[in-house]
Each structure stands twice: as C-alpha cells, then as structure tokens.
CSV table of C-alpha atoms in Angstrom, one decimal:
chain,number,residue,atom,x,y,z
A,167,MET,CA,0.0,0.1,-0.1
A,168,SER,CA,1.4,3.5,-0.8
A,169,ILE,CA,2.7,5.9,1.6
A,170,ALA,CA,0.0,8.3,0.8
A,171,LYS,CA,-2.9,5.9,1.4
A,172,ASN,CA,-1.2,4.7,4.6
A,173,TYR,CA,-0.9,8.4,5.8
A,174,ILE,CA,-4.6,9.1,5.1
A,175,TYR,CA,-5.5,5.8,6.9
A,176,ASN,CA,-3.3,6.6,9.8
A,177,VAL,CA,-4.6,10.1,10.1
A,178,ILE,CA,-8.1,8.7,10.3
A,179,TYR,CA,-6.9,6.3,13.1
A,180,GLN,CA,-5.2,8.8,15.1
A,181,ILE,CA,-8.3,11.2,14.6
A,182,VAL,CA,-10.6,8.4,15.5
A,183,THR,CA,-8.6,7.7,18.9
A,184,LEU,CA,-8.6,11.4,20.1
A,185,VAL,CA,-11.4,13.1,18.3
A,186,ILE,CA,-14.3,10.7,19.3
A,187,PRO,CA,-13.6,11.7,23.0
A,188,ILE,CA,-13.4,15.2,22.0
A,189,ILE,CA,-16.8,15.0,20.4
A,190,THR,CA,-18.1,14.1,23.8
A,191,ILE,CA,-16.2,16.7,25.8
A,192,PRO,CA,-18.6,19.7,25.5
A,193,TYR,CA,-21.3,17.4,27.0
A,194,VAL,CA,-19.1,15.5,29.5
A,195,SER,CA,-17.3,18.9,30.7
A,196,ARG,CA,-20.8,20.3,31.6
A,197,VAL,CA,-22.1,17.1,33.2
A,198,LEU,CA,-18.9,16.2,35.2
A,199,GLY,CA,-17.4,19.6,35.6
A,200,SER,CA,-13.7,20.4,35.9
A,201,SER,CA,-13.4,18.2,39.0
A,202,GLY,CA,-14.6,15.0,37.2
A,203,VAL,CA,-12.6,15.5,34.2
A,204,GLY,CA,-9.5,16.1,36.2
A,205,THR,CA,-10.2,13.0,38.3
A,206,ASN,CA,-10.5,10.9,35.1
A,207,ALA,CA,-7.2,12.7,33.9
A,208,PHE,CA,-5.3,12.1,37.2
A,209,THR,CA,-6.2,8.6,37.8
A,210,ASN,CA,-5.5,7.5,34.2
A,211,SER,CA,-2.2,9.3,34.3
A,212,ILE,CA,-1.3,7.0,37.2
A,213,VAL,CA,-2.4,3.9,35.2
A,214,GLN,CA,-0.3,4.8,32.2
A,215,TYR,CA,2.7,4.3,34.3
A,216,PHE,CA,1.7,0.6,34.9
A,217,ILE,CA,1.0,0.4,31.0
A,218,LEU,CA,4.4,2.0,30.2
A,219,PHE,CA,6.3,-0.6,32.5
A,220,GLY,CA,4.2,-3.3,30.9
A,221,THR,CA,4.7,-2.8,27.5
A,222,ILE,CA,8.3,-1.8,28.0
A,223,GLY,CA,8.6,-0.2,24.5
A,224,ILE,CA,7.4,-3.5,22.7
A,225,SER,CA,4.9,-1.8,20.5
A,226,LEU,CA,7.5,0.4,18.7
A,227,TYR,CA,9.9,-2.5,18.7
A,228,GLY,CA,7.3,-4.9,17.3
A,229,ASN,CA,6.4,-2.3,14.5
A,230,ARG,CA,10.0,-1.9,13.4
A,231,THR,CA,10.8,-5.6,13.7
A,232,VAL,CA,7.9,-6.7,11.9
A,233,ALA,CA,8.9,-4.4,8.9
A,234,TYR,CA,12.4,-6.2,8.8
A,235,VAL,CA,10.7,-9.6,8.5
A,236,ARG,CA,7.5,-9.2,6.9
A,237,ASP,CA,8.6,-10.8,3.4
A,238,ASN,CA,9.2,-14.0,5.1
A,239,LYS,CA,5.9,-15.5,6.5
A,240,ASP,CA,7.6,-18.2,8.8
A,241,GLU,CA,9.9,-15.6,10.3
A,242,LEU,CA,6.9,-13.2,10.6
A,243,SER,CA,4.8,-15.6,12.5
A,244,ARG,CA,7.7,-16.7,14.9
A,245,THR,CA,8.6,-13.0,15.6
A,246,PHE,CA,5.1,-12.1,16.2
A,247,TRP,CA,4.4,-14.8,18.6
A,248,GLY,CA,7.7,-14.3,20.3
A,249,ILE,CA,6.8,-10.6,20.9
A,250,PHE,CA,3.4,-11.1,21.8
A,251,VAL,CA,4.0,-13.7,24.5
A,252,LEU,CA,6.8,-11.6,25.9
A,253,LYS,CA,4.3,-8.6,26.0
A,254,ILE,CA,1.8,-11.0,27.9
A,255,ILE,CA,4.4,-11.9,30.5
A,256,THR,CA,5.3,-8.3,31.1
A,257,THR,CA,1.9,-6.7,31.2
A,258,GLY,CA,0.6,-9.5,33.3
A,259,SER,CA,3.6,-8.5,35.8
A,260,ALA,CA,2.3,-4.9,35.6
A,261,PHE,CA,-1.2,-5.9,36.3
A,262,ALA,CA,-0.1,-7.6,39.5
A,263,ALA,CA,1.9,-4.6,40.6
A,264,PHE,CA,-1.4,-2.7,40.0
A,265,LEU,CA,-3.3,-4.7,42.2
A,266,VAL,CA,-0.6,-4.2,44.9
A,267,PHE,CA,-1.0,-0.3,44.4
A,268,LEU,CA,-4.7,-0.5,44.5
A,269,PHE,CA,-4.6,-2.2,47.8
A,270,VAL,CA,-2.4,0.5,49.2
A,271,VAL,CA,-4.0,3.6,47.8
A,272,ASP,CA,-6.8,5.1,49.8
A,273,SER,CA,-8.6,7.3,47.3
A,274,TYR,CA,-10.3,6.9,43.8
A,275,GLN,CA,-10.2,3.2,44.3
A,276,THR,CA,-13.1,2.3,42.2
A,277,ILE,CA,-12.1,4.7,39.4
A,278,PHE,CA,-8.6,3.3,39.5
A,279,LEU,CA,-10.0,-0.2,39.2
A,280,ILE,CA,-11.9,0.6,36.2
A,281,GLN,CA,-9.0,2.5,34.7
A,282,SER,CA,-7.0,-0.7,35.0
A,283,ILE,CA,-8.9,-2.3,32.0
A,284,TYR,CA,-6.5,0.0,29.8
A,285,ILE,CA,-3.6,-2.3,31.3
A,286,LEU,CA,-5.7,-5.3,29.7
A,287,ALA,CA,-6.4,-3.4,26.5
A,288,ALA,CA,-2.5,-2.8,26.1
A,289,ALA,CA,-2.0,-6.6,26.7
A,290,VAL,CA,-4.1,-7.6,23.8
A,291,ASP,CA,-3.1,-4.8,21.5
A,292,ILE,CA,-1.5,-6.2,18.1
A,293,SER,CA,-1.8,-2.9,16.1
A,294,TRP,CA,1.9,-2.9,16.1
A,295,LEU,CA,1.8,-6.1,13.7
A,296,TYR,CA,-0.4,-4.3,11.0
A,297,MET,CA,1.4,-1.0,11.3
A,298,GLY,CA,4.8,-3.0,10.6
A,299,LEU,CA,3.1,-4.6,7.6
A,300,GLU,CA,1.9,-1.2,6.6
A,301,ASP,CA,-1.7,-2.4,6.7
A,302,PHE,CA,-3.5,0.4,8.3
A,303,LYS,CA,-7.0,0.0,7.0
A,304,LYS,CA,-7.9,-2.9,9.4
A,305,THR,CA,-6.9,-0.9,12.3
A,306,VAL,CA,-8.9,2.1,11.3
A,307,ILE,CA,-12.1,0.4,10.5
A,308,ARG,CA,-12.5,-1.7,13.6
A,309,ASN,CA,-11.4,1.1,15.9
A,310,LEU,CA,-13.7,3.5,14.3
A,311,PHE,CA,-16.9,1.2,14.7
A,312,VAL,CA,-16.2,0.4,18.2
A,313,ARG,CA,-15.4,4.1,19.3
A,314,VAL,CA,-18.8,5.2,17.6
A,315,ILE,CA,-20.7,2.8,19.8
A,316,GLY,CA,-18.6,4.1,22.8
A,317,VAL,CA,-19.7,7.8,22.0
A,318,ILE,CA,-23.5,6.7,21.7
A,319,CYS,CA,-22.9,5.0,25.2
A,320,ILE,CA,-21.7,8.2,26.8
A,321,PHE,CA,-24.6,10.1,25.6
A,322,LEU,CA,-27.1,7.5,26.8
A,323,PHE,CA,-25.5,6.7,30.2
A,324,VAL,CA,-23.7,9.6,31.6
A,325,LYS,CA,-26.1,11.9,33.1
A,326,THR,CA,-25.0,13.3,36.3
A,327,SER,CA,-21.6,14.1,38.1
A,328,THR,CA,-22.1,10.8,40.0
A,329,ASP,CA,-21.6,8.9,36.5
A,330,LEU,CA,-18.0,9.5,36.5
A,331,TRP,CA,-17.4,5.9,36.8
A,332,ILE,CA,-19.7,4.9,34.0
A,333,TYR,CA,-17.8,7.5,31.6
A,334,VAL,CA,-14.4,6.1,32.5
A,335,PHE,CA,-15.6,2.5,32.0
A,336,ILE,CA,-17.1,3.3,28.6
A,337,LEU,CA,-13.7,4.9,27.4
A,338,ALA,CA,-11.5,2.0,28.9
A,339,PHE,CA,-13.9,-0.8,27.6
A,340,SER,CA,-14.1,0.8,24.2
A,341,GLN,CA,-10.4,0.7,23.9
A,342,PHE,CA,-10.2,-2.9,25.0
A,343,LEU,CA,-12.7,-4.0,22.5
A,344,GLY,CA,-11.0,-1.9,19.7
A,345,HIS,CA,-7.7,-3.8,20.4
A,346,LEU,CA,-9.3,-7.3,20.8
A,347,SER,CA,-11.2,-7.0,17.4
A,348,LEU,CA,-8.0,-6.9,15.5
A,349,TRP,CA,-7.5,-10.6,16.2
A,350,VAL,CA,-10.2,-11.6,13.7
A,351,TYR,CA,-7.7,-10.9,11.0
A,352,LEU,CA,-4.7,-12.7,12.5
A,353,PRO,CA,-5.3,-16.2,11.0
A,354,LYS,CA,-5.1,-14.8,7.5
A,355,THR,CA,-1.7,-13.1,8.4
A,356,ILE,CA,0.1,-15.3,10.9
A,357,SER,CA,0.7,-19.0,11.2
A,358,ARG,CA,1.0,-21.2,14.4
A,359,VAL,CA,4.5,-21.8,15.4
A,360,LYS,CA,6.0,-23.9,18.2
A,361,LEU,CA,8.1,-21.3,20.2
A,362,LYS,CA,11.1,-22.1,22.3
A,363,TRP,CA,12.2,-19.8,25.3
A,364,ILE,CA,14.9,-18.1,23.1
A,365,ASP,CA,12.2,-17.0,20.7
A,366,ILE,CA,10.7,-15.0,23.4
A,367,LYS,CA,13.8,-14.0,25.3
A,368,LYS,CA,15.6,-12.5,22.3
A,369,HIS,CA,13.0,-9.6,22.1
A,370,LEU,CA,13.5,-8.6,25.5
A,371,LYS,CA,16.7,-6.6,25.3
A,372,PRO,CA,16.0,-4.6,22.2
A,373,SER,CA,12.5,-3.7,23.6
A,374,ILE,CA,14.0,-2.3,26.8
A,375,SER,CA,16.4,-0.2,24.4
A,376,LEU,CA,13.2,1.3,23.3
A,377,PHE,CA,11.8,1.5,26.8
A,378,ILE,CA,14.0,4.0,28.2
A,379,PRO,CA,13.0,6.8,25.8
A,380,GLN,CA,9.5,5.7,26.1
A,381,ILE,CA,9.8,6.3,30.2
A,382,ALA,CA,11.2,9.8,29.3
A,383,ILE,CA,8.4,10.7,26.9
A,384,GLN,CA,5.8,9.6,29.3
A,385,ILE,CA,7.3,11.9,31.8
A,386,TYR,CA,6.4,14.9,30.0
A,387,LEU,CA,3.1,13.5,28.4
A,388,VAL,CA,1.6,12.1,31.8
A,389,LEU,CA,3.6,13.3,34.7
A,390,ASN,CA,2.4,16.8,33.8
A,391,LYS,CA,-1.1,15.6,35.1
A,392,THR,CA,0.1,13.7,38.0
A,393,MET,CA,2.2,16.4,39.2
A,394,LEU,CA,-0.8,18.9,38.8
A,395,GLY,CA,-2.9,16.7,40.7
A,396,ILE,CA,-0.5,16.4,43.4
A,397,PHE,CA,0.8,20.1,43.7
A,398,SER,CA,-2.4,21.7,42.6
A,399,ASN,CA,-5.9,20.3,42.4
A,400,THR,CA,-8.0,18.5,40.0
A,401,ASN,CA,-9.8,21.4,38.7
A,402,GLU,CA,-6.4,22.6,37.2
A,403,VAL,CA,-5.7,19.1,35.8
A,404,GLY,CA,-9.2,19.4,34.2
A,405,TYR,CA,-8.1,22.7,32.5
A,406,PHE,CA,-4.9,21.4,31.2
A,407,ASP,CA,-6.5,17.9,30.2
A,408,ASN,CA,-9.0,19.6,28.0
A,409,ALA,CA,-6.4,21.9,26.3
A,410,ASP,CA,-4.1,19.0,25.9
A,411,LYS,CA,-6.5,16.9,24.3
A,412,VAL,CA,-7.4,19.7,21.7
A,413,VAL,CA,-3.5,20.1,20.8
A,414,LYS,CA,-3.1,16.2,20.4
A,415,ILE,CA,-6.1,16.2,18.0
A,416,VAL,CA,-4.2,18.7,16.0
A,417,LEU,CA,-1.0,17.0,16.6
A,418,SER,CA,-2.2,13.7,15.4
A,419,ILE,CA,-2.6,15.1,11.7
A,420,VAL,CA,1.1,15.5,11.7
A,421,THR,CA,2.6,12.7,13.7
A,422,ALA,CA,0.5,10.2,11.8
A,423,MET,CA,3.3,10.4,9.2
A,424,GLY,CA,5.8,9.0,11.6
A,425,VAL,CA,3.8,5.7,12.3
A,426,VAL,CA,3.5,5.3,8.3
A,427,MET,CA,7.1,5.9,7.5
A,428,LEU,CA,8.9,4.1,10.3
A,429,PRO,CA,8.2,0.5,8.7
A,430,ARG,CA,9.0,2.0,5.2
A,431,VAL,CA,12.3,3.6,6.3
A,432,ALA,CA,13.1,0.3,8.3
A,433,ASN,CA,12.6,-1.8,5.4
A,434,THR,CA,14.2,0.7,3.0
A,435,PHE,CA,17.4,0.8,5.5
A,436,ALA,CA,17.4,-3.1,5.9
A,437,LYS,CA,18.0,-3.1,2.0
A,438,GLY,CA,21.0,-0.8,2.4
A,439,GLN,CA,19.4,2.0,0.4
A,440,ILE,CA,20.9,4.9,2.5
A,441,ASN,CA,20.5,7.7,0.0
A,442,ARG,CA,16.9,6.9,-0.5
A,443,VAL,CA,16.4,6.8,3.4
A,444,LYS,CA,17.6,10.5,3.5
A,445,GLU,CA,15.6,11.7,0.8
A,446,TYR,CA,12.4,10.2,2.5
A,447,LEU,CA,13.5,12.5,5.5
A,448,TYR,CA,14.0,15.6,3.6
A,449,HIS,CA,10.5,15.4,2.0
A,450,SER,CA,8.8,14.4,5.2
A,451,PHE,CA,10.4,17.2,7.4
A,452,ASP,CA,9.4,19.7,4.8
A,453,PHE,CA,5.9,18.3,4.7
A,454,ALA,CA,5.8,18.4,8.5
A,455,SER,CA,6.7,22.1,8.5
A,456,TYR,CA,4.1,22.9,6.0
A,457,LEU,CA,1.5,21.3,7.8
A,458,SER,CA,2.5,21.8,11.6
A,459,ILE,CA,3.0,25.6,11.2
A,460,PRO,CA,-0.5,26.7,10.2
A,461,LEU,CA,-1.9,24.3,12.7
A,462,MET,CA,0.1,25.7,15.4
A,463,PHE,CA,-0.8,29.4,14.4
A,464,GLY,CA,-4.4,28.4,13.8
A,465,LEU,CA,-4.8,26.9,17.3
A,466,ALA,CA,-3.3,29.8,18.9
A,467,GLY,CA,-5.6,32.2,16.9
A,468,ILE,CA,-8.8,30.5,17.7
A,469,ALA,CA,-8.1,29.4,21.3
A,470,LEU,CA,-9.6,32.2,23.4
A,471,GLU,CA,-13.0,32.2,21.6
A,472,PHE,CA,-13.1,28.5,21.1
A,473,ALA,CA,-12.8,27.3,24.6
A,474,PRO,CA,-15.5,28.9,26.4
A,475,TRP,CA,-18.3,28.0,24.2
A,476,PHE,CA,-16.9,24.2,23.3
A,477,PHE,CA,-15.9,23.3,26.8
A,478,GLY,CA,-18.3,25.5,28.9
A,479,PRO,CA,-17.5,28.8,30.8
A,480,GLU,CA,-16.1,27.0,33.5
A,481,PHE,CA,-13.1,26.1,31.2
A,482,SER,CA,-12.1,29.5,29.7
A,483,LYS,CA,-8.7,29.1,31.1
A,484,SER,CA,-8.1,26.2,28.8
A,485,GLY,CA,-8.2,28.6,25.9
A,486,LEU,CA,-5.1,30.4,27.4
A,487,LEU,CA,-3.4,27.0,28.0
A,488,ILE,CA,-4.0,26.1,24.3
A,489,CYS,CA,-2.4,29.2,23.1
A,490,VAL,CA,0.7,28.4,25.5
A,491,ILE,CA,1.0,25.0,24.3
A,492,SER,CA,0.4,25.5,20.7
A,493,PRO,CA,4.1,25.6,19.7
A,494,ILE,CA,4.8,21.8,20.4
A,495,VAL,CA,2.8,21.1,17.4
A,496,LEU,CA,5.7,22.3,15.3
A,497,PHE,CA,8.5,20.9,17.7
A,498,ILE,CA,6.8,17.4,18.0
A,499,ALA,CA,6.3,17.5,14.1
A,500,TRP,CA,9.9,18.1,13.7
A,501,SER,CA,11.3,15.6,16.5
A,502,ASN,CA,8.7,13.1,15.2
A,503,VAL,CA,10.6,13.1,11.7
A,504,ILE,CA,14.1,13.1,13.1
A,505,GLY,CA,13.4,10.8,16.0
A,506,GLN,CA,10.8,8.4,14.9
A,507,GLN,CA,11.2,8.3,11.2
A,508,TYR,CA,15.1,8.3,11.1
A,509,LEU,CA,16.9,7.7,14.3
A,510,MET,CA,14.6,4.8,15.4
A,511,PRO,CA,14.2,2.8,12.0
A,512,ILE,CA,18.0,2.9,11.7
A,513,GLY,CA,18.4,1.6,15.2
A,514,ASN,CA,20.3,4.8,16.4
A,515,MET,CA,18.7,4.6,19.8
A,516,ARG,CA,21.4,6.6,21.7
A,517,VAL,CA,20.8,9.7,20.2
A,518,TYR,CA,17.1,9.3,20.4
A,519,THR,CA,17.2,8.3,24.1
A,520,TYR,CA,19.5,11.1,25.0
A,521,SER,CA,17.3,13.9,23.5
A,522,VAL,CA,14.0,12.6,25.2
A,523,VAL,CA,15.7,12.1,28.4
A,524,MET,CA,17.1,15.6,28.4
A,525,GLY,CA,13.5,16.8,27.6
A,526,ALA,CA,12.2,14.8,30.4
A,527,ILE,CA,14.6,16.2,33.0
A,528,ILE,CA,14.0,19.8,31.9
A,529,ASN,CA,10.1,19.2,32.0
A,530,LEU,CA,10.4,17.7,35.4
A,531,ILE,CA,12.6,20.5,36.9
A,532,LEU,CA,10.4,23.2,35.3
A,533,ASN,CA,7.3,21.6,36.7
A,534,PHE,CA,8.6,21.6,40.2
A,535,LEU,CA,9.6,25.3,39.7
A,536,LEU,CA,6.4,26.7,37.8
A,537,ILE,CA,3.5,24.6,39.0
A,538,GLY,CA,3.4,26.3,42.5
A,539,PRO,CA,3.2,29.9,41.4
A,540,TYR,CA,1.4,29.4,37.8
A,541,GLN,CA,-0.4,26.1,38.1
A,542,SER,CA,-1.5,24.8,34.8
A,543,THR,CA,0.0,27.6,33.1
A,544,GLY,CA,3.4,26.6,34.6
A,545,THR,CA,3.0,23.2,33.4
A,546,ALA,CA,2.1,24.3,29.9
A,547,ILE,CA,5.3,26.5,29.8
A,548,ALA,CA,7.3,23.6,31.1
A,549,THR,CA,6.0,21.3,28.2
A,550,VAL,CA,6.9,23.9,25.4
A,551,ILE,CA,10.3,24.3,26.8
A,552,ALA,CA,11.0,20.6,27.0
A,553,GLU,CA,9.8,19.7,23.4
A,554,PHE,CA,11.8,22.6,22.2
A,555,CYS,CA,14.9,21.0,23.8
A,556,VAL,CA,14.2,17.7,22.4
A,557,ILE,CA,14.3,18.8,18.8
A,558,VAL,CA,17.3,21.0,19.2
A,559,VAL,CA,19.3,18.3,20.7
A,560,GLN,CA,18.3,15.9,17.9
A,561,LEU,CA,19.1,18.4,15.1
A,562,TYR,CA,22.7,18.9,16.8
A,563,PHE,CA,23.3,15.2,16.6
A,564,VAL,CA,22.4,14.7,13.1
A,565,ARG,CA,23.8,17.9,11.5
A,566,HIS,CA,26.6,15.9,10.0
A,567,GLU,CA,24.2,13.4,8.4
A,568,PHE,CA,21.7,16.0,7.1
A,569,LYS,CA,22.1,19.4,5.7
A,570,ILE,CA,20.1,21.3,8.2
A,571,LYS,CA,19.7,24.4,5.7
A,572,LYS,CA,18.0,21.9,3.2
A,573,LEU,CA,15.7,20.7,6.1
A,574,LEU,CA,14.7,24.4,6.7
A,575,ARG,CA,14.8,25.7,3.3
A,576,SER,CA,11.2,26.7,3.0
A,577,LEU,CA,10.6,27.3,6.7
A,578,TRP,CA,10.5,31.2,6.2
A,579,LYS,CA,7.6,30.7,3.7
A,580,TYR,CA,5.6,28.7,6.2
A,581,LEU,CA,6.3,30.9,9.2
A,582,THR,CA,5.3,34.3,7.3
A,583,ALA,CA,2.0,32.6,5.8
A,584,GLY,CA,1.1,31.2,9.1
A,585,PHE,CA,1.9,34.6,11.2
A,586,PHE,CA,-0.1,36.7,8.9
A,587,MET,CA,-3.1,34.1,9.1
A,588,PHE,CA,-2.7,34.3,12.8
A,589,LEU,CA,-3.1,38.1,12.8
A,590,PHE,CA,-6.3,37.8,10.6
A,591,ILE,CA,-7.8,35.1,12.8
A,592,ARG,CA,-7.1,37.2,16.0
A,593,TYR,CA,-8.6,40.3,14.3
A,594,ILE,CA,-11.9,38.2,13.6
A,595,GLY,CA,-11.9,36.8,17.2
A,596,ASN,CA,-11.6,40.3,18.8
A,597,SER,CA,-14.3,41.6,16.5
A,598,LEU,CA,-16.9,38.9,16.9
A,599,GLY,CA,-16.3,37.6,20.5
A,600,VAL,CA,-16.9,34.1,22.0
A,601,GLY,CA,-19.0,31.8,20.0
A,602,TYR,CA,-19.1,28.8,17.5
A,603,LYS,CA,-19.9,31.2,14.8
A,604,THR,CA,-16.7,33.0,15.5
A,605,THR,CA,-14.7,29.8,15.5
A,606,ALA,CA,-16.3,28.5,11.9
A,607,VAL,CA,-15.4,32.1,10.4
A,608,GLN,CA,-11.9,31.7,11.8
A,609,VAL,CA,-11.3,28.4,10.3
A,610,ILE,CA,-13.0,28.9,7.0
A,611,THR,CA,-11.2,32.3,6.2
A,612,GLY,CA,-8.0,31.5,8.0
A,613,ALA,CA,-6.7,28.4,6.0
A,614,PRO,CA,-7.3,29.8,2.5
A,615,ILE,CA,-5.1,32.9,3.5
A,616,TYR,CA,-2.3,30.6,4.6
A,617,PHE,CA,-2.3,28.7,1.1
A,618,ILE,CA,-3.0,31.9,-1.0
A,619,LEU,CA,0.3,33.6,0.7
A,620,LEU,CA,2.3,30.3,-0.1
A,621,PHE,CA,1.3,30.5,-3.8
A,622,ILE,CA,2.2,34.3,-3.8
A,623,MET,CA,5.8,33.1,-2.2
A,624,LYS,CA,5.8,30.4,-4.8
A,625,SER,CA,6.1,27.4,-2.4
A,626,GLU,CA,7.1,24.2,-4.4
A,627,LEU,CA,5.4,22.0,-1.9
A,628,ASN,CA,2.1,24.0,-1.9
A,629,ARG,CA,1.9,23.8,-5.8
A,630,LYS,CA,2.6,20.1,-5.8
A,631,LEU,CA,0.0,19.2,-3.3
A,632,PHE,CA,-2.8,21.4,-5.0
A,633,GLY,CA,-1.6,20.0,-8.2
A,634,VAL,CA,-2.3,16.4,-7.1
A,635,GLY,CA,-5.6,17.7,-5.6
A,636,LEU,CA,-6.7,19.0,-8.8
A,637,LYS,CA,-6.0,15.7,-10.7
A,638,LEU,CA,-8.0,14.0,-8.2
A,639,ILE,CA,-10.8,16.0,-8.5
A,640,ARG,CA,-10.8,15.9,-12.4
A,641,LYS,CA,-10.3,12.2,-12.2
A,642,VAL,CA,-13.6,11.9,-9.9
A,643,ILE,CA,-15.4,14.2,-12.2
A,644,ARG,CA,-14.7,12.2,-15.5
A,645,LEU,CA,-15.6,8.8,-13.6
A,646,SER,CA,-18.9,10.3,-12.4
A,647,SER,CA,-19.9,11.8,-15.8
C-alpha cells in the first residue's frame, strides 16, 4: 500500500482515537465539571505508568521488527508470537503490581480499578503487527466502529456528576474491544508456530532499549497531569487536560506520518538504500513544517474564543493553555521526523534516547518550579520548553548526516504565511467575540489565507500538493460523468 494511502488511513486512526472523546467533551465537561474531568485525567495518568512498564517499548519495537521480516511468513509468524508472548508476561506483571498499588491507595479506588482495563487493552493490542505490515485499513475500520458505539453509550448513560465511573468504564472498555477486534484478521496473516524460550527472550533486550526513551516521553506526556494533581488540584488538571486533548487532536494529523514512515524507512534501511532513506526524510521534514505551522498558528488564533463555548464557561482558562501549548505542534512534528522516522528505524537509539531524556529532565525541573506559582499555566510552559529542547538536541546530533539548511529551506515561507494568518484570525476573534460562529469564520477564512500566501511566495510543496488535489478532482468528475 502506498505511503499516501497509509498516511490517510493513519490520520483517520489517530483522529478516531482522539477526536471521538473530543466529540463528547462539550457534554462531559458540563455534566462532570472540571473536578470530574480532572479526576479522570489524574487517575488515568497513574495507570499509564503501569501500562508503560508493562509494554516496555514492545509496540514500537514490534512495529519496526515486523517491517524487517514481513517478506518471510515463517519468520514473521515466529517474530509475532515471540513478541506477543513477551508482552503478555510483562503486562501481566504490571497488572499484578497495579493490584498491589490498589490495595495501598486510599482514594479513587473504584475509578482506579476501572482504569485498569486500559492495562488489559494494552496486553491484547496487536496493532503494531499491522503497522509493521503497512496495513492500516484494518486498524482504522475496527476502531472506528467500536469507538462510535462508545460515544453513543456516553450520551445514553452519563447523565450526572455521579456517573464519572460510567464515563471512565465506557472509554476504557471501548479501547479494550477495539484492540481485541483486530484478532479477527490474525489467522489470515500469521501461522501457528512452536516457540522456544529463546524466541521470546531475544526480544527483551531490544525492547528495553526502546523502553528508556518511552519512560522519558511519558514523563512529559503524563507526569504533567500527575504533578498538577499532587501539587495543585483536580480542577487545574481538568483545564490542562482539555487543552492538551485539543492540541493532540491537531498534532495527530502531523505525527501520523511518523507511524507510516517508520516501517517504510526500516525496510528501506534493511535493504541498504541509505540515500533513499535520507530523501524520504528531507521530504517528510518539509511536509511536517508545511502542515504543522498553520495548525500551530491556527490553534493559538482561535483558542480564546473557542474554549468557553466548546468546553463551557468554566473552562475559559483552557483557551489560554491552548495558546501557550500550541508551539509543541511544530516541535513534536520535527522531532517525530528526526526521531521516529530516522533515528529509530535505523537503530540509532542512543541519540534518540539522549534527546528525550534531556527533555524529560528539563520538564520535570520546570514543573517543580512553575506549578506552584502558575499552576496549569506553568505546566504548559514547561511542556513547550521541554519539547523545544528535544528537537534542538536531535538536530545537533544529525547535523553531519543531514544538511540543516536543506531541512529548513522553506521554513521562512511557512512561518510568514502562518503569522499573517494568525493576525487575521485574531482580528476576527476580537471583533466577533466568543461563539461557535466566530470559530467557524476563523477556520473557514484563515486556512485559505495561508495557502494563498504560499502561492504568492511560490512554495514548491504547496504547488505540488494542490496540483495532485486538482488531478484527483478531475479524475472523480470524469468517472462520475
């Protein structure tokens, strides 16, 4: 399947994973309030640590390893079962540790127990197999169906603030069913094999090498909410969590390319085609800049008028937080290209690990310093600075392998077009005030400004993409006539 089709499928998958909960947010925010939203985010952040230690980087490792051996069914089958059995052992150990934690903790016990379904979901998740095979269609269709049912259940059964446990159960169980449903396709893809202990054991060490950077990434993805809950309150966690979800929705559109490119680059690298690998990366980095910059400026531009009507007046602060966090869309887009699309597929985990560990340490220190005086705003600032440091470190270490000027050659055009789009969006926001109509006008008029300005500045990528789009439209018209 082509990179373009896989990218589209993976964008859909990422958006399904994040947007479907977002669809319910205006309703859930009003029913559960900032305390309920914050309680869900805080307890989930704790459970994510058990998932992290249970999966120990196996999903990323599995994706890459499957890409190496996908042309040999016998080797593919042995690799799959070895990795899966290892994952069952590690997630089983993590679940046992969670039960000990549940016995010790004296608050939110019911919510924690329901959140543990996510650990079971992680155990049966085999989406890494289909991603390594570059077969994203199955993952998208199954998850879309299950999550739509979940949304319907939320509107049917979550009615008051006392229904928080029902909301958490629906989200967790939907994810469990989504992962479990992928097993339907397995007999057509994988054969049964007789495993030896060595077939399982050999995957442990390389998985752990991916586990270290995953710990670091988790620190500034999840520890933010944990520290906010400890040093501030669940209301602040709620404000930050809603802002974080909106930014991640936008971010998923950009980072979807990373999941698509990882197996393609890994397979190309395994064949020794180094120059082709680098060309993939130059194009991918340019595309990431082209797409992430308008999304970054667009988010910052609409946030103040968007948050109060979307989440409810109680969540006005989330608008400010979206503005503060929005630069991570660009920074993570870049680090996704360098880290997940290059360093990880070629096996250079040392640099990748160093960069994310550096970001995690900076994030941890800044959270300690900023949460007290600035609460959720301090966490947002810490997140942005940490992500900036990650990409700076990565660019520094690959400066001899890639021409940095070539990577950034069109950046000034994207930044210029994005900045003027931002000014226009803010003018509309200040003029029309809070309301869904304002957001609609900002989006509908802002996006064309960005693309028109790029045409004026003669952006090569902009011209190519619109050229492809026009060809597709003409093809559809010819077929329909």
